[in-house]
Tab-separated table of C-alpha atoms in Angstrom:
chain	number	residue	atom	x	y	z
A	1	SER	CA	-0.048	-0.093	-0.035
A	2	GLN	CA	1.014	3.624	-0.561
A	3	THR	CA	2.115	5.774	2.309
A	4	ILE	CA	3.260	9.451	2.556
A	5	HIS	CA	5.549	10.859	5.043
A	6	GLN	CA	6.018	14.427	6.036
A	7	TRP	CA	8.336	15.901	8.579
A	8	PRO	CA	8.851	17.659	10.876
A	9	ALA	CA	5.368	17.834	12.479
A	10	THR	CA	6.136	21.026	14.098
A	11	LEU	CA	8.888	23.603	13.673
A	12	VAL	CA	9.547	26.962	15.163
A	13	GLN	CA	11.968	29.106	13.152
A	14	PRO	CA	13.283	32.766	13.563
A	15	VAL	CA	12.716	35.245	10.943
A	16	GLY	CA	15.465	35.263	8.379
A	17	SER	CA	16.436	31.574	8.947
A	18	PRO	CA	16.319	28.859	6.160
A	19	LEU	CA	13.575	26.235	5.894
A	20	SER	CA	13.631	22.710	4.607
A	21	LEU	CA	10.405	20.503	4.688
A	22	GLU	CA	10.624	17.033	3.365
A	23	CYS	CA	7.888	14.634	1.890
A	24	THR	CA	8.291	11.235	0.634
A	25	VAL	CA	5.982	8.761	-0.820
A	26	GLU	CA	6.296	5.027	-0.588
A	27	GLY	CA	4.570	2.288	-2.655
A	28	THR	CA	4.048	4.039	-5.988
A	29	SER	CA	6.055	5.521	-8.713
A	30	ASN	CA	5.886	8.652	-10.780
A	31	PRO	CA	3.314	10.258	-8.536
A	32	ASN	CA	2.106	13.758	-8.971
A	33	LEU	CA	3.326	15.696	-5.812
A	34	TYR	CA	1.892	18.716	-4.146
A	35	TRP	CA	2.602	21.313	-1.504
A	36	TYR	CA	-0.221	23.232	-0.012
A	37	ARG	CA	-0.254	25.859	2.691
A	38	GLN	CA	-3.112	26.376	5.055
A	39	ALA	CA	-3.281	29.608	6.863
A	40	ALA	CA	-5.764	30.155	9.743
A	41	GLY	CA	-9.224	30.520	8.230
A	42	ARG	CA	-8.121	30.639	4.656
A	43	GLY	CA	-8.400	27.272	3.339
A	44	LEU	CA	-5.723	25.422	1.307
A	45	GLN	CA	-3.542	27.318	-1.146
A	46	LEU	CA	-1.647	25.393	-3.674
A	47	LEU	CA	2.017	26.463	-3.727
A	48	PHE	CA	3.736	24.004	-5.965
A	49	TYR	CA	3.127	20.768	-7.889
A	50	SER	CA	5.305	18.448	-9.781
A	51	ILE	CA	4.650	15.799	-12.430
A	52	GLY	CA	8.194	14.418	-12.382
A	53	ILE	CA	11.741	14.805	-11.272
A	54	ASP	CA	12.836	18.405	-11.563
A	55	GLN	CA	9.532	19.397	-13.027
A	56	ILE	CA	8.085	21.908	-10.740
A	57	SER	CA	5.139	24.338	-11.248
A	58	SER	CA	4.828	27.280	-8.949
A	59	GLU	CA	1.423	28.629	-8.390
A	60	VAL	CA	2.103	31.694	-6.208
A	61	PRO	CA	5.336	33.810	-6.531
A	62	GLN	CA	6.648	34.047	-2.941
A	63	ASN	CA	9.474	33.479	-0.543
A	64	LEU	CA	9.411	29.669	-1.069
A	65	SER	CA	10.775	27.160	-3.549
A	66	ALA	CA	10.396	23.492	-4.217
A	67	SER	CA	12.525	20.660	-5.508
A	68	ARG	CA	12.096	17.124	-6.518
A	69	PRO	CA	15.433	15.427	-6.521
A	70	GLN	CA	14.114	11.928	-6.615
A	71	ASP	CA	10.926	10.464	-8.009
A	72	ARG	CA	9.189	10.153	-4.574
A	73	GLN	CA	10.765	12.990	-2.647
A	74	PHE	CA	9.421	16.615	-2.696
A	75	ILE	CA	11.128	19.290	-0.639
A	76	LEU	CA	9.822	22.827	0.226
A	77	SER	CA	12.482	25.312	0.965
A	78	SER	CA	13.054	28.947	1.822
A	79	LYS	CA	16.405	30.874	2.241
A	80	LYS	CA	14.984	33.413	4.615
A	81	LEU	CA	11.694	32.942	6.273
A	82	LEU	CA	9.222	35.744	6.823
A	83	LEU	CA	6.705	36.093	9.483
A	84	SER	CA	4.055	35.591	6.882
A	85	ASP	CA	5.416	32.091	5.997
A	86	SER	CA	3.869	30.866	9.216
A	87	GLY	CA	1.179	28.218	8.630
A	88	PHE	CA	0.232	24.560	8.247
A	89	TYR	CA	2.052	22.949	5.294
A	90	LEU	CA	0.650	19.928	3.666
A	91	CYS	CA	2.248	17.480	1.150
A	92	ALA	CA	0.036	15.383	-1.081
A	93	TRP	CA	0.397	12.994	-3.864
A	94	ARG	CA	-1.944	11.606	-6.646
A	95	ARG	CA	-1.572	8.401	-8.696
A	96	ASP	CA	-2.642	9.857	-12.091
A	97	ARG	CA	-3.689	13.215	-13.495
A	98	GLY	CA	-7.158	14.431	-13.403
A	99	SER	CA	-9.265	11.744	-12.053
A	100	THR	CA	-7.816	10.365	-8.813
A	101	GLU	CA	-7.918	11.791	-5.426
A	102	ALA	CA	-5.012	13.249	-3.509
A	103	PHE	CA	-3.605	11.579	-0.452
A	104	PHE	CA	-2.233	13.862	2.161
A	105	GLY	CA	0.541	13.772	4.775
A	106	GLN	CA	-0.035	14.746	8.401
A	107	GLY	CA	1.233	18.286	7.886
A	108	THR	CA	3.897	20.431	9.375
A	109	ARG	CA	2.950	23.317	11.627
A	110	LEU	CA	5.505	26.113	11.020
A	111	THR	CA	5.725	29.135	13.239
A	112	VAL	CA	8.043	31.855	12.316
A	113	VAL	CA	8.961	34.113	15.299
B	1	ALA	CA	-8.691	27.923	-14.366
B	2	GLN	CA	-10.786	25.885	-12.018
B	3	SER	CA	-11.985	27.225	-8.752
B	4	VAL	CA	-14.101	26.154	-5.871
B	5	THR	CA	-16.346	28.267	-3.607
B	6	GLN	CA	-17.651	27.078	-0.189
B	7	PRO	CA	-20.106	29.957	0.798
B	8	ASP	CA	-20.358	28.955	4.448
B	9	ILE	CA	-17.309	29.564	6.624
B	10	HIS	CA	-18.796	28.133	9.814
B	11	ILE	CA	-21.955	25.987	10.448
B	12	THR	CA	-23.375	24.914	13.771
B	13	VAL	CA	-25.899	22.097	13.964
B	14	SER	CA	-27.366	20.080	16.859
B	15	GLU	CA	-26.420	16.406	17.174
B	16	GLY	CA	-28.869	14.330	15.334
B	17	ALA	CA	-29.938	17.065	13.014
B	18	SER	CA	-29.354	16.806	9.259
B	19	LEU	CA	-26.530	18.614	7.557
B	20	GLU	CA	-25.830	20.144	4.212
B	21	LEU	CA	-22.497	21.749	3.236
B	22	ARG	CA	-22.557	23.809	0.048
B	23	CYS	CA	-19.894	23.772	-2.662
B	24	ASN	CA	-19.868	25.563	-6.006
B	25	TYR	CA	-17.276	24.993	-8.663
B	26	SER	CA	-16.008	26.586	-11.840
B	27	TYR	CA	-14.504	24.440	-14.456
B	28	GLY	CA	-14.462	24.334	-18.197
B	29	ALA	CA	-14.746	20.545	-18.619
B	30	THR	CA	-16.210	17.691	-16.873
B	31	PRO	CA	-15.167	18.146	-13.187
B	32	TYR	CA	-13.695	15.706	-10.952
B	33	LEU	CA	-15.053	16.584	-7.541
B	34	PHE	CA	-14.053	15.585	-3.932
B	35	TRP	CA	-14.941	16.235	-0.434
B	36	TYR	CA	-12.356	16.042	2.264
B	37	VAL	CA	-12.478	16.226	6.094
B	38	GLN	CA	-9.802	17.607	8.359
B	39	SER	CA	-9.626	17.190	11.999
B	40	PRO	CA	-7.597	19.825	13.991
B	41	GLY	CA	-3.886	19.558	13.369
B	42	GLN	CA	-4.242	16.738	10.900
B	43	GLY	CA	-4.026	15.995	7.317
B	44	LEU	CA	-7.053	15.601	5.006
B	45	GLN	CA	-9.088	12.495	4.690
B	46	LEU	CA	-11.162	11.736	1.532
B	47	LEU	CA	-14.856	11.430	2.321
B	48	LEU	CA	-16.100	10.884	-1.241
B	49	LYS	CA	-15.588	11.634	-4.921
B	50	TYR	CA	-17.333	12.194	-8.211
B	51	PHE	CA	-15.883	11.277	-11.634
B	52	SER	CA	-18.876	10.400	-13.731
B	53	GLY	CA	-22.043	8.382	-13.788
B	54	ASP	CA	-24.549	8.394	-10.913
B	55	THR	CA	-24.864	12.031	-9.679
B	56	LEU	CA	-25.486	10.933	-6.034
B	57	VAL	CA	-22.347	9.416	-4.582
B	58	GLN	CA	-21.990	7.787	-1.262
B	59	GLY	CA	-18.965	8.187	0.994
B	60	ILE	CA	-17.593	7.149	4.290
B	61	LYS	CA	-18.945	7.972	7.651
B	62	GLY	CA	-22.572	8.204	6.287
B	63	PHE	CA	-21.910	11.152	4.015
B	64	GLU	CA	-23.253	11.676	0.505
B	65	ALA	CA	-23.008	14.277	-2.121
B	66	GLU	CA	-25.049	15.270	-5.200
B	67	PHE	CA	-23.489	16.613	-8.292
B	68	LYS	CA	-25.706	19.064	-10.159
B	69	ARG	CA	-24.201	20.278	-13.379
B	70	SER	CA	-26.870	22.898	-14.079
B	71	GLN	CA	-26.034	24.643	-10.721
B	72	SER	CA	-22.265	23.890	-10.755
B	73	SER	CA	-22.740	22.361	-7.340
B	74	PHE	CA	-21.487	19.451	-5.340
B	75	ASN	CA	-23.191	19.725	-1.893
B	76	LEU	CA	-22.322	17.381	0.911
B	77	ARG	CA	-25.083	15.980	3.062
B	78	LYS	CA	-25.590	13.843	6.152
B	79	PRO	CA	-29.016	12.774	7.461
B	80	SER	CA	-28.060	12.691	11.201
B	81	VAL	CA	-24.833	14.446	12.563
B	82	HIS	CA	-22.855	12.904	15.320
B	83	TRP	CA	-20.633	14.894	17.675
B	84	SER	CA	-17.572	13.141	16.072
B	85	ASP	CA	-18.421	14.855	12.834
B	86	ALA	CA	-17.147	18.237	14.180
B	87	ALA	CA	-14.249	19.172	11.873
B	88	GLU	CA	-13.416	21.281	8.877
B	89	TYR	CA	-14.712	20.159	5.495
B	90	PHE	CA	-13.170	20.981	2.077
B	91	CYS	CA	-14.562	20.615	-1.395
B	92	ALA	CA	-12.041	20.199	-4.246
B	93	VAL	CA	-11.968	20.089	-7.964
B	94	GLY	CA	-9.376	18.010	-9.603
B	95	ALA	CA	-7.871	19.264	-12.948
B	96	PHE	CA	-5.335	17.538	-15.250
B	97	ASN	CA	-2.333	18.216	-13.060
B	98	ASP	CA	-3.464	20.239	-10.102
B	99	MET	CA	-6.275	20.088	-7.416
B	100	ARG	CA	-7.941	23.197	-6.157
B	101	PHE	CA	-9.704	23.445	-2.812
B	102	GLY	CA	-12.361	25.741	-1.399
B	103	ALA	CA	-11.827	27.848	1.683
B	104	GLY	CA	-13.480	25.051	3.884
B	105	THR	CA	-16.422	25.041	6.213
B	106	ARG	CA	-16.000	24.609	9.946
B	107	LEU	CA	-18.697	22.394	11.418
B	108	THR	CA	-19.562	22.693	15.049
B	109	VAL	CA	-21.967	20.141	16.640
B	110	LYS	CA	-24.065	21.186	19.656
B	111	PRO	CA	-25.003	18.423	22.037
């Protein structure tokens, strides 16, 4: 069966520090991978999605970047965090394009202080 | 581009009462529609999905949803709400490569 791992679960970082959140999927190959951010009371905002290694699409220009160095690994990064980067970050994967549902990790609560 | 609107930010219902959460979508082709539930501090769990065929779909935990193309709606229903249903609910539309979510509806259940 397929599983998705996301870590860390919680993170407190100072303003201006770097960020690296990692997501890995097991039990499938060539998944579509996604990073979402959920700010308080604002639903899920799609940040990045990837259909293959080194193929990243950015939805919102901002202080974050994503990379996919391996087929089942998706990394969310920032060189210098801002206070506005605080939120709940969710990684997700889909088996195929279009029709199938997304499966979510347990999320990372990021607080920038 | 596709989009999803959930008009109700917060809904309160009494335990045992019926529930309907609204969802309207905008998409140029046949939509793939989903409802997810999120407990506090957790990831999202799929309740049900619609791809084609029967417009009334059944999901887990006693939920159902009805796709109405003429109204561009995909409302979620449950005939009798349980206290454990208190959570946040998200409607989503899945396009070719991406998936877009509504802002969510927070459900509070009164005893």
